[in-house]
mmCIF file with all atom_site columns, C-alpha atoms in Angstrom:
data_model
loop_
_atom_site.group_PDB
_atom_site.id
_atom_site.type_symbol
_atom_site.label_atom_id
_atom_site.label_alt_id
_atom_site.label_comp_id
_atom_site.label_asym_id
_atom_site.label_entity_id
_atom_site.label_seq_id
_atom_site.pdbx_PDB_ins_code
_atom_site.Cartn_x
_atom_site.Cartn_y
_atom_site.Cartn_z
_atom_site.occupancy
_atom_site.B_iso_or_equiv
_atom_site.pdbx_formal_charge
_atom_site.auth_seq_id
_atom_site.auth_comp_id
_atom_site.auth_asym_id
_atom_site.auth_atom_id
_atom_site.pdbx_PDB_model_num
ATOM 1   C CA . UNK A 1 1   ? -0.014  -0.009  0.003   1.00 46.00 ? 915  UNK A CA 1
ATOM 2   C CA . UNK A 1 2   ? 1.488   3.378   -0.962  1.00 53.00 ? 916  UNK A CA 1
ATOM 3   C CA . UNK A 1 3   ? 0.110   5.154   2.165   1.00 61.00 ? 917  UNK A CA 1
ATOM 4   C CA . UNK A 1 4   ? -0.530  2.468   4.817   1.00 68.00 ? 918  UNK A CA 1
ATOM 5   C CA . UNK A 1 5   ? -2.654  4.521   7.177   1.00 75.00 ? 919  UNK A CA 1
ATOM 6   C CA . UNK A 1 6   ? -5.349  5.088   4.525   1.00 79.00 ? 920  UNK A CA 1
ATOM 7   C CA . UNK A 1 7   ? -7.410  2.181   3.235   1.00 83.00 ? 921  UNK A CA 1
ATOM 8   C CA . UNK A 1 8   ? -7.530  2.036   -0.547  1.00 86.00 ? 922  UNK A CA 1
ATOM 9   C CA . UNK A 1 9   ? -10.611 1.275   -2.684  1.00 91.00 ? 923  UNK A CA 1
ATOM 10  C CA . UNK A 1 10  ? -9.705  -2.328  -3.461  1.00 91.00 ? 924  UNK A CA 1
ATOM 11  C CA . UNK A 1 11  ? -9.054  -3.076  0.246   1.00 91.00 ? 925  UNK A CA 1
ATOM 12  C CA . UNK A 1 12  ? -12.410 -1.542  1.232   1.00 94.00 ? 926  UNK A CA 1
ATOM 13  C CA . UNK A 1 13  ? -14.296 -3.448  -1.487  1.00 95.00 ? 927  UNK A CA 1
ATOM 14  C CA . UNK A 1 14  ? -12.434 -6.650  -0.775  1.00 94.00 ? 928  UNK A CA 1
ATOM 15  C CA . UNK A 1 15  ? -13.303 -6.396  2.866   1.00 94.00 ? 929  UNK A CA 1
ATOM 16  C CA . UNK A 1 16  ? -16.951 -6.088  1.786   1.00 95.00 ? 930  UNK A CA 1
ATOM 17  C CA . UNK A 1 17  ? -16.839 -9.297  -0.289  1.00 94.00 ? 931  UNK A CA 1
ATOM 18  C CA . UNK A 1 18  ? -15.817 -7.990  -3.695  1.00 95.00 ? 932  UNK A CA 1
ATOM 19  C CA . UNK A 1 19  ? -13.268 -9.760  -5.818  1.00 95.00 ? 933  UNK A CA 1
ATOM 20  C CA . UNK A 1 20  ? -10.772 -7.130  -6.988  1.00 95.00 ? 934  UNK A CA 1
ATOM 21  C CA . UNK A 1 21  ? -8.591  -7.337  -10.067 1.00 95.00 ? 935  UNK A CA 1
ATOM 22  C CA . UNK A 1 22  ? -6.010  -5.209  -11.770 1.00 95.00 ? 936  UNK A CA 1
ATOM 23  C CA . UNK A 1 23  ? -5.115  -5.555  -15.485 1.00 96.00 ? 937  UNK A CA 1
ATOM 24  C CA . UNK A 1 24  ? -2.495  -3.136  -16.810 1.00 94.00 ? 938  UNK A CA 1
ATOM 25  C CA . UNK A 1 25  ? -0.430  -0.325  -15.439 1.00 89.00 ? 939  UNK A CA 1
ATOM 26  C CA . UNK A 1 26  ? -0.635  -0.130  -11.634 1.00 83.00 ? 940  UNK A CA 1
ATOM 27  C CA . UNK A 1 27  ? 2.378   2.037   -10.885 1.00 76.00 ? 941  UNK A CA 1
ATOM 28  C CA . UNK A 1 28  ? 1.883   2.087   -7.083  1.00 74.00 ? 942  UNK A CA 1
ATOM 29  C CA . UNK A 1 29  ? 4.002   0.176   -4.654  1.00 74.00 ? 943  UNK A CA 1
ATOM 30  C CA . UNK A 1 30  ? 5.521   -3.242  -5.276  1.00 81.00 ? 944  UNK A CA 1
ATOM 31  C CA . UNK A 1 31  ? 4.564   -4.484  -8.731  1.00 87.00 ? 945  UNK A CA 1
ATOM 32  C CA . UNK A 1 32  ? 5.571   -8.121  -8.319  1.00 86.00 ? 946  UNK A CA 1
ATOM 33  C CA . UNK A 1 33  ? 2.992   -8.897  -5.623  1.00 85.00 ? 947  UNK A CA 1
ATOM 34  C CA . UNK A 1 34  ? -0.715  -7.989  -5.683  1.00 85.00 ? 948  UNK A CA 1
ATOM 35  C CA . UNK A 1 35  ? -1.328  -4.821  -3.683  1.00 86.00 ? 949  UNK A CA 1
ATOM 36  C CA . UNK A 1 36  ? -3.887  -4.623  -0.890  1.00 83.00 ? 950  UNK A CA 1
ATOM 37  C CA . UNK A 1 37  ? -7.272  -5.978  -1.810  1.00 90.00 ? 951  UNK A CA 1
ATOM 38  C CA . UNK A 1 38  ? -6.393  -7.321  -5.253  1.00 92.00 ? 952  UNK A CA 1
ATOM 39  C CA . UNK A 1 39  ? -6.547  -11.063 -5.898  1.00 93.00 ? 953  UNK A CA 1
ATOM 40  C CA . UNK A 1 40  ? -6.153  -10.863 -9.708  1.00 95.00 ? 954  UNK A CA 1
ATOM 41  C CA . UNK A 1 41  ? -2.923  -9.134  -10.724 1.00 95.00 ? 955  UNK A CA 1
ATOM 42  C CA . UNK A 1 42  ? -1.590  -8.576  -14.276 1.00 96.00 ? 956  UNK A CA 1
ATOM 43  C CA . UNK A 1 43  ? 0.730   -5.555  -14.453 1.00 94.00 ? 957  UNK A CA 1
ATOM 44  C CA . UNK A 1 44  ? 4.013   -4.024  -15.562 1.00 92.00 ? 958  UNK A CA 1
ATOM 45  C CA . UNK A 1 45  ? 7.243   -4.185  -13.486 1.00 90.00 ? 959  UNK A CA 1
ATOM 46  C CA . UNK A 1 46  ? 7.729   -0.438  -14.044 1.00 82.00 ? 960  UNK A CA 1
ATOM 47  C CA . UNK A 1 47  ? 5.135   2.242   -14.452 1.00 73.00 ? 961  UNK A CA 1
ATOM 48  C CA . UNK A 1 48  ? 6.465   3.817   -17.605 1.00 72.00 ? 962  UNK A CA 1
ATOM 49  C CA . UNK A 1 49  ? 5.991   2.640   -21.151 1.00 75.00 ? 963  UNK A CA 1
ATOM 50  C CA . UNK A 1 50  ? 8.865   2.451   -23.612 1.00 75.00 ? 964  UNK A CA 1
ATOM 51  C CA . UNK A 1 51  ? 7.432   -0.043  -26.133 1.00 83.00 ? 965  UNK A CA 1
ATOM 52  C CA . UNK A 1 52  ? 4.211   -1.819  -26.907 1.00 90.00 ? 966  UNK A CA 1
ATOM 53  C CA . UNK A 1 53  ? 5.524   -5.219  -28.056 1.00 93.00 ? 967  UNK A CA 1
ATOM 54  C CA . UNK A 1 54  ? 7.999   -7.514  -26.342 1.00 94.00 ? 968  UNK A CA 1
ATOM 55  C CA . UNK A 1 55  ? 7.659   -5.624  -23.083 1.00 92.00 ? 969  UNK A CA 1
ATOM 56  C CA . UNK A 1 56  ? 7.942   -6.975  -19.554 1.00 93.00 ? 970  UNK A CA 1
ATOM 57  C CA . UNK A 1 57  ? 4.810   -8.048  -17.728 1.00 95.00 ? 971  UNK A CA 1
ATOM 58  C CA . UNK A 1 58  ? 3.946   -9.692  -14.413 1.00 95.00 ? 972  UNK A CA 1
ATOM 59  C CA . UNK A 1 59  ? 1.516   -12.578 -14.250 1.00 96.00 ? 973  UNK A CA 1
ATOM 60  C CA . UNK A 1 60  ? 1.128   -14.982 -11.339 1.00 93.00 ? 974  UNK A CA 1
ATOM 61  C CA . UNK A 1 61  ? 4.146   -13.479 -9.583  1.00 91.00 ? 975  UNK A CA 1
ATOM 62  C CA . UNK A 1 62  ? 6.553   -13.891 -12.460 1.00 95.00 ? 976  UNK A CA 1
ATOM 63  C CA . UNK A 1 63  ? 8.151   -11.366 -14.804 1.00 95.00 ? 977  UNK A CA 1
ATOM 64  C CA . UNK A 1 64  ? 8.017   -12.471 -18.380 1.00 96.00 ? 978  UNK A CA 1
ATOM 65  C CA . UNK A 1 65  ? 8.173   -10.856 -21.864 1.00 96.00 ? 979  UNK A CA 1
ATOM 66  C CA . UNK A 1 66  ? 4.736   -10.177 -23.321 1.00 95.00 ? 980  UNK A CA 1
ATOM 67  C CA . UNK A 1 67  ? 5.044   -10.549 -27.095 1.00 96.00 ? 981  UNK A CA 1
ATOM 68  C CA . UNK A 1 68  ? 1.597   -9.392  -28.004 1.00 96.00 ? 982  UNK A CA 1
ATOM 69  C CA . UNK A 1 69  ? 0.514   -5.773  -28.405 1.00 96.00 ? 983  UNK A CA 1
ATOM 70  C CA . UNK A 1 70  ? 0.417   -4.757  -24.738 1.00 95.00 ? 984  UNK A CA 1
ATOM 71  C CA . UNK A 1 71  ? -2.930  -3.036  -24.981 1.00 96.00 ? 985  UNK A CA 1
ATOM 72  C CA . UNK A 1 72  ? -4.478  -6.314  -26.217 1.00 97.00 ? 986  UNK A CA 1
ATOM 73  C CA . UNK A 1 73  ? -2.838  -8.244  -23.387 1.00 97.00 ? 987  UNK A CA 1
ATOM 74  C CA . UNK A 1 74  ? -4.384  -5.851  -20.874 1.00 97.00 ? 988  UNK A CA 1
ATOM 75  C CA . UNK A 1 75  ? -7.829  -6.308  -22.475 1.00 98.00 ? 989  UNK A CA 1
ATOM 76  C CA . UNK A 1 76  ? -7.463  -10.092 -22.561 1.00 98.00 ? 990  UNK A CA 1
ATOM 77  C CA . UNK A 1 77  ? -6.626  -10.178 -18.850 1.00 98.00 ? 991  UNK A CA 1
ATOM 78  C CA . UNK A 1 78  ? -9.599  -7.889  -18.051 1.00 97.00 ? 992  UNK A CA 1
ATOM 79  C CA . UNK A 1 79  ? -11.855 -10.292 -19.932 1.00 97.00 ? 993  UNK A CA 1
ATOM 80  C CA . UNK A 1 80  ? -10.273 -13.247 -18.133 1.00 97.00 ? 994  UNK A CA 1
ATOM 81  C CA . UNK A 1 81  ? -11.006 -11.592 -14.819 1.00 96.00 ? 995  UNK A CA 1
ATOM 82  C CA . UNK A 1 82  ? -14.625 -11.023 -15.774 1.00 95.00 ? 996  UNK A CA 1
ATOM 83  C CA . UNK A 1 83  ? -14.975 -14.650 -16.847 1.00 93.00 ? 997  UNK A CA 1
ATOM 84  C CA . UNK A 1 84  ? -13.631 -15.885 -13.525 1.00 91.00 ? 998  UNK A CA 1
ATOM 85  C CA . UNK A 1 85  ? -15.583 -13.533 -11.235 1.00 79.00 ? 999  UNK A CA 1
ATOM 86  C CA . UNK A 1 86  ? -18.879 -12.626 -12.787 1.00 67.00 ? 1000 UNK A CA 1
ATOM 87  C CA . UNK A 1 87  ? -20.877 -14.586 -10.260 1.00 76.00 ? 1001 UNK A CA 1
ATOM 88  C CA . UNK A 1 88  ? -19.938 -12.323 -7.376  1.00 86.00 ? 1002 UNK A CA 1
ATOM 89  C CA . UNK A 1 89  ? -19.530 -8.548  -6.835  1.00 94.00 ? 1003 UNK A CA 1
ATOM 90  C CA . UNK A 1 90  ? -16.306 -7.335  -8.387  1.00 95.00 ? 1004 UNK A CA 1
ATOM 91  C CA . UNK A 1 91  ? -14.025 -4.315  -8.877  1.00 95.00 ? 1005 UNK A CA 1
ATOM 92  C CA . UNK A 1 92  ? -11.813 -4.273  -11.908 1.00 95.00 ? 1006 UNK A CA 1
ATOM 93  C CA . UNK A 1 93  ? -9.167  -1.659  -12.479 1.00 95.00 ? 1007 UNK A CA 1
ATOM 94  C CA . UNK A 1 94  ? -7.950  -1.576  -16.110 1.00 95.00 ? 1008 UNK A CA 1
ATOM 95  C CA . UNK A 1 95  ? -4.842  0.609   -16.577 1.00 92.00 ? 1009 UNK A CA 1
ATOM 96  C CA . UNK A 1 96  ? -4.036  0.880   -20.288 1.00 92.00 ? 1010 UNK A CA 1
ATOM 97  C CA . UNK A 1 97  ? -0.537  1.994   -21.128 1.00 86.00 ? 1011 UNK A CA 1
ATOM 98  C CA . UNK A 1 98  ? -1.713  3.486   -24.379 1.00 85.00 ? 1012 UNK A CA 1
ATOM 99  C CA . UNK A 1 99  ? -1.990  6.105   -25.381 1.00 84.00 ? 1013 UNK A CA 1
ATOM 100 C CA . UNK A 1 100 ? 1.184   7.119   -23.675 1.00 77.00 ? 1014 UNK A CA 1
ATOM 101 C CA . UNK A 1 101 ? 1.536   10.747  -24.583 1.00 71.00 ? 1015 UNK A CA 1
ATOM 102 C CA . UNK A 1 102 ? 4.998   11.207  -23.058 1.00 70.00 ? 1016 UNK A CA 1
ATOM 103 C CA . UNK A 1 103 ? 8.486   10.062  -23.982 1.00 73.00 ? 1017 UNK A CA 1
ATOM 104 C CA . UNK A 1 104 ? 10.291  8.626   -26.968 1.00 78.00 ? 1018 UNK A CA 1
ATOM 105 C CA . UNK A 1 105 ? 7.509   6.096   -27.771 1.00 78.00 ? 1019 UNK A CA 1
ATOM 106 C CA . UNK A 1 106 ? 5.542   8.986   -29.304 1.00 81.00 ? 1020 UNK A CA 1
ATOM 107 C CA . UNK A 1 107 ? 8.327   9.859   -31.800 1.00 86.00 ? 1021 UNK A CA 1
ATOM 108 C CA . UNK A 1 108 ? 7.961   6.737   -33.944 1.00 87.00 ? 1022 UNK A CA 1
ATOM 109 C CA . UNK A 1 109 ? 5.094   5.087   -35.727 1.00 91.00 ? 1023 UNK A CA 1
ATOM 110 C CA . UNK A 1 110 ? 2.768   3.292   -33.284 1.00 91.00 ? 1024 UNK A CA 1
ATOM 111 C CA . UNK A 1 111 ? 2.363   -0.196  -34.668 1.00 93.00 ? 1025 UNK A CA 1
ATOM 112 C CA . UNK A 1 112 ? -1.022  -1.782  -34.243 1.00 96.00 ? 1026 UNK A CA 1
ATOM 113 C CA . UNK A 1 113 ? -4.033  -2.751  -36.406 1.00 97.00 ? 1027 UNK A CA 1
ATOM 114 C CA . UNK A 1 114 ? -4.825  0.986   -36.887 1.00 98.00 ? 1028 UNK A CA 1
ATOM 115 C CA . UNK A 1 115 ? -1.423  2.156   -38.092 1.00 97.00 ? 1029 UNK A CA 1
ATOM 116 C CA . UNK A 1 116 ? -2.153  1.825   -41.769 1.00 97.00 ? 1030 UNK A CA 1
ATOM 117 C CA . UNK A 1 117 ? -5.465  3.677   -41.504 1.00 98.00 ? 1031 UNK A CA 1
ATOM 118 C CA . UNK A 1 118 ? -3.836  6.731   -39.897 1.00 97.00 ? 1032 UNK A CA 1
ATOM 119 C CA . UNK A 1 119 ? -0.677  6.669   -42.056 1.00 97.00 ? 1033 UNK A CA 1
ATOM 120 C CA . UNK A 1 120 ? -1.844  9.420   -44.461 1.00 95.00 ? 1034 UNK A CA 1
ATOM 121 C CA . UNK A 1 121 ? -4.420  11.231  -42.330 1.00 95.00 ? 1035 UNK A CA 1
ATOM 122 C CA . UNK A 1 122 ? -4.013  14.927  -41.465 1.00 94.00 ? 1036 UNK A CA 1
ATOM 123 C CA . UNK A 1 123 ? -6.061  14.618  -38.254 1.00 95.00 ? 1037 UNK A CA 1
ATOM 124 C CA . UNK A 1 124 ? -7.122  18.258  -37.888 1.00 93.00 ? 1038 UNK A CA 1
ATOM 125 C CA . UNK A 1 125 ? -8.783  17.502  -34.581 1.00 89.00 ? 1039 UNK A CA 1
ATOM 126 C CA . UNK A 1 126 ? -5.301  17.624  -33.040 1.00 86.00 ? 1040 UNK A CA 1
ATOM 127 C CA . UNK A 1 127 ? -4.571  21.334  -32.343 1.00 83.00 ? 1041 UNK A CA 1
ATOM 128 C CA . UNK A 1 128 ? -1.484  22.757  -34.017 1.00 86.00 ? 1042 UNK A CA 1
ATOM 129 C CA . UNK A 1 129 ? -0.193  25.375  -31.632 1.00 85.00 ? 1043 UNK A CA 1
ATOM 130 C CA . UNK A 1 130 ? 3.120   27.061  -30.979 1.00 88.00 ? 1044 UNK A CA 1
ATOM 131 C CA . UNK A 1 131 ? 5.118   25.221  -28.336 1.00 85.00 ? 1045 UNK A CA 1
ATOM 132 C CA . UNK A 1 132 ? 4.814   26.917  -25.000 1.00 84.00 ? 1046 UNK A CA 1
ATOM 133 C CA . UNK A 1 133 ? 8.230   28.278  -23.895 1.00 86.00 ? 1047 UNK A CA 1
ATOM 134 C CA . UNK A 1 134 ? 7.892   26.639  -20.458 1.00 85.00 ? 1048 UNK A CA 1
ATOM 135 C CA . UNK A 1 135 ? 7.585   23.194  -21.936 1.00 79.00 ? 1049 UNK A CA 1
ATOM 136 C CA . UNK A 1 136 ? 10.824  21.493  -21.000 1.00 77.00 ? 1050 UNK A CA 1
ATOM 137 C CA . UNK A 1 137 ? 10.142  17.950  -22.195 1.00 79.00 ? 1051 UNK A CA 1
ATOM 138 C CA . UNK A 1 138 ? 8.418   16.352  -25.141 1.00 79.00 ? 1052 UNK A CA 1
ATOM 139 C CA . UNK A 1 139 ? 8.925   19.404  -27.435 1.00 83.00 ? 1053 UNK A CA 1
ATOM 140 C CA . UNK A 1 140 ? 9.646   17.095  -30.320 1.00 85.00 ? 1054 UNK A CA 1
ATOM 141 C CA . UNK A 1 141 ? 6.081   15.710  -30.274 1.00 85.00 ? 1055 UNK A CA 1
ATOM 142 C CA . UNK A 1 142 ? 4.245   19.043  -30.574 1.00 85.00 ? 1056 UNK A CA 1
ATOM 143 C CA . UNK A 1 143 ? 2.846   19.445  -34.080 1.00 89.00 ? 1057 UNK A CA 1
ATOM 144 C CA . UNK A 1 144 ? 4.706   16.328  -35.145 1.00 91.00 ? 1058 UNK A CA 1
ATOM 145 C CA . UNK A 1 145 ? 2.635   14.321  -37.717 1.00 93.00 ? 1059 UNK A CA 1
ATOM 146 C CA . UNK A 1 146 ? 4.267   11.044  -36.662 1.00 93.00 ? 1060 UNK A CA 1
ATOM 147 C CA . UNK A 1 147 ? 3.421   11.700  -32.999 1.00 91.00 ? 1061 UNK A CA 1
ATOM 148 C CA . UNK A 1 148 ? -0.106  12.752  -33.856 1.00 92.00 ? 1062 UNK A CA 1
ATOM 149 C CA . UNK A 1 149 ? -0.733  9.594   -35.910 1.00 94.00 ? 1063 UNK A CA 1
ATOM 150 C CA . UNK A 1 150 ? 0.947   7.442   -33.248 1.00 92.00 ? 1064 UNK A CA 1
ATOM 151 C CA . UNK A 1 151 ? -1.413  8.890   -30.603 1.00 90.00 ? 1065 UNK A CA 1
ATOM 152 C CA . UNK A 1 152 ? -4.455  8.292   -32.810 1.00 93.00 ? 1066 UNK A CA 1
ATOM 153 C CA . UNK A 1 153 ? -3.426  4.669   -33.481 1.00 95.00 ? 1067 UNK A CA 1
ATOM 154 C CA . UNK A 1 154 ? -2.899  4.082   -29.784 1.00 92.00 ? 1068 UNK A CA 1
ATOM 155 C CA . UNK A 1 155 ? -6.258  5.635   -28.870 1.00 92.00 ? 1069 UNK A CA 1
ATOM 156 C CA . UNK A 1 156 ? -8.042  3.491   -31.424 1.00 96.00 ? 1070 UNK A CA 1
ATOM 157 C CA . UNK A 1 157 ? -6.260  0.365   -30.007 1.00 96.00 ? 1071 UNK A CA 1
ATOM 158 C CA . UNK A 1 158 ? -7.483  1.318   -26.542 1.00 95.00 ? 1072 UNK A CA 1
ATOM 159 C CA . UNK A 1 159 ? -10.979 2.010   -27.850 1.00 96.00 ? 1073 UNK A CA 1
ATOM 160 C CA . UNK A 1 160 ? -11.021 -1.542  -29.212 1.00 98.00 ? 1074 UNK A CA 1
ATOM 161 C CA . UNK A 1 161 ? -10.185 -2.857  -25.713 1.00 97.00 ? 1075 UNK A CA 1
ATOM 162 C CA . UNK A 1 162 ? -12.758 -0.710  -23.927 1.00 97.00 ? 1076 UNK A CA 1
ATOM 163 C CA . UNK A 1 163 ? -15.373 -1.886  -26.413 1.00 97.00 ? 1077 UNK A CA 1
ATOM 164 C CA . UNK A 1 164 ? -14.389 -5.522  -25.846 1.00 98.00 ? 1078 UNK A CA 1
ATOM 165 C CA . UNK A 1 165 ? -14.726 -5.072  -22.088 1.00 97.00 ? 1079 UNK A CA 1
ATOM 166 C CA . UNK A 1 166 ? -18.148 -3.381  -22.419 1.00 97.00 ? 1080 UNK A CA 1
ATOM 167 C CA . UNK A 1 167 ? -19.200 -6.244  -24.747 1.00 97.00 ? 1081 UNK A CA 1
ATOM 168 C CA . UNK A 1 168 ? -17.881 -8.710  -22.151 1.00 96.00 ? 1082 UNK A CA 1
ATOM 169 C CA . UNK A 1 169 ? -20.026 -7.094  -19.472 1.00 95.00 ? 1083 UNK A CA 1
ATOM 170 C CA . UNK A 1 170 ? -23.096 -7.162  -21.740 1.00 95.00 ? 1084 UNK A CA 1
ATOM 171 C CA . UNK A 1 171 ? -22.496 -10.775 -22.775 1.00 94.00 ? 1085 UNK A CA 1
ATOM 172 C CA . UNK A 1 172 ? -22.516 -11.755 -19.147 1.00 92.00 ? 1086 UNK A CA 1
ATOM 173 C CA . UNK A 1 173 ? -25.627 -9.728  -18.382 1.00 91.00 ? 1087 UNK A CA 1
ATOM 174 C CA . UNK A 1 174 ? -23.651 -7.335  -16.189 1.00 91.00 ? 1088 UNK A CA 1
ATOM 175 C CA . UNK A 1 175 ? -23.937 -4.164  -18.270 1.00 91.00 ? 1089 UNK A CA 1
ATOM 176 C CA . UNK A 1 176 ? -27.107 -2.883  -16.461 1.00 91.00 ? 1090 UNK A CA 1
ATOM 177 C CA . UNK A 1 177 ? -25.632 -3.308  -12.955 1.00 90.00 ? 1091 UNK A CA 1
ATOM 178 C CA . UNK A 1 178 ? -22.014 -2.280  -13.429 1.00 91.00 ? 1092 UNK A CA 1
ATOM 179 C CA . UNK A 1 179 ? -20.580 1.184   -12.922 1.00 91.00 ? 1093 UNK A CA 1
ATOM 180 C CA . UNK A 1 180 ? -17.917 2.012   -15.499 1.00 92.00 ? 1094 UNK A CA 1
ATOM 181 C CA . UNK A 1 181 ? -15.631 4.997   -14.864 1.00 91.00 ? 1095 UNK A CA 1
ATOM 182 C CA . UNK A 1 182 ? -13.327 6.163   -17.664 1.00 86.00 ? 1096 UNK A CA 1
ATOM 183 C CA . UNK A 1 183 ? -10.503 8.557   -16.860 1.00 82.00 ? 1097 UNK A CA 1
ATOM 184 C CA . UNK A 1 184 ? -6.909  9.358   -17.824 1.00 76.00 ? 1098 UNK A CA 1
ATOM 185 C CA . UNK A 1 185 ? -3.747  10.264  -15.895 1.00 66.00 ? 1099 UNK A CA 1
ATOM 186 C CA . UNK A 1 186 ? -1.665  12.092  -18.436 1.00 63.00 ? 1100 UNK A CA 1
ATOM 187 C CA . UNK A 1 187 ? -0.899  12.771  -22.069 1.00 56.00 ? 1101 UNK A CA 1
ATOM 188 C CA . UNK A 1 188 ? -1.800  15.162  -24.785 1.00 56.00 ? 1102 UNK A CA 1
ATOM 189 C CA . UNK A 1 189 ? -5.528  14.685  -24.593 1.00 46.00 ? 1103 UNK A CA 1
ATOM 190 C CA . UNK A 1 190 ? -5.786  13.257  -21.013 1.00 35.00 ? 1104 UNK A CA 1
#
């Protein structure tokens, strides 16, 4: 637990009989072992993202190399959790690592099933603005067509995953009685 004196949401829900799972980027505390309240634990050893294929992952207490597109692996584990726990109350935290609007990963083509679609798109919905003088990092991404297309590809990959999870809830008859919260922690459009 990051701050031991305060109970976290998974601990509170677990104490009330919920099964709690994490699939994706946790980025709090020790990554190798499930944190307080979680019984299902698929995550990354480090919080940051440097690549989306052949990246390290943690499953069942072991670090291994996840060869698949990491966003799809996160979705697959989320669906696995739903399959295993849909008979009882549950809390599922899904922490996608894409889009990751920071760092070098945004300076090259984001490879997934949407890459080709965005390869020649102008994408005017992304603002083209002068770089603010106080911006110290990530200046190379601003107004960069490769970065813009990479971000769009990553968002579409994540959208596929969110859609699959929502379909998974509906297929199990859980869509009418499940609260879904969608939020972001950082990035260009967070």
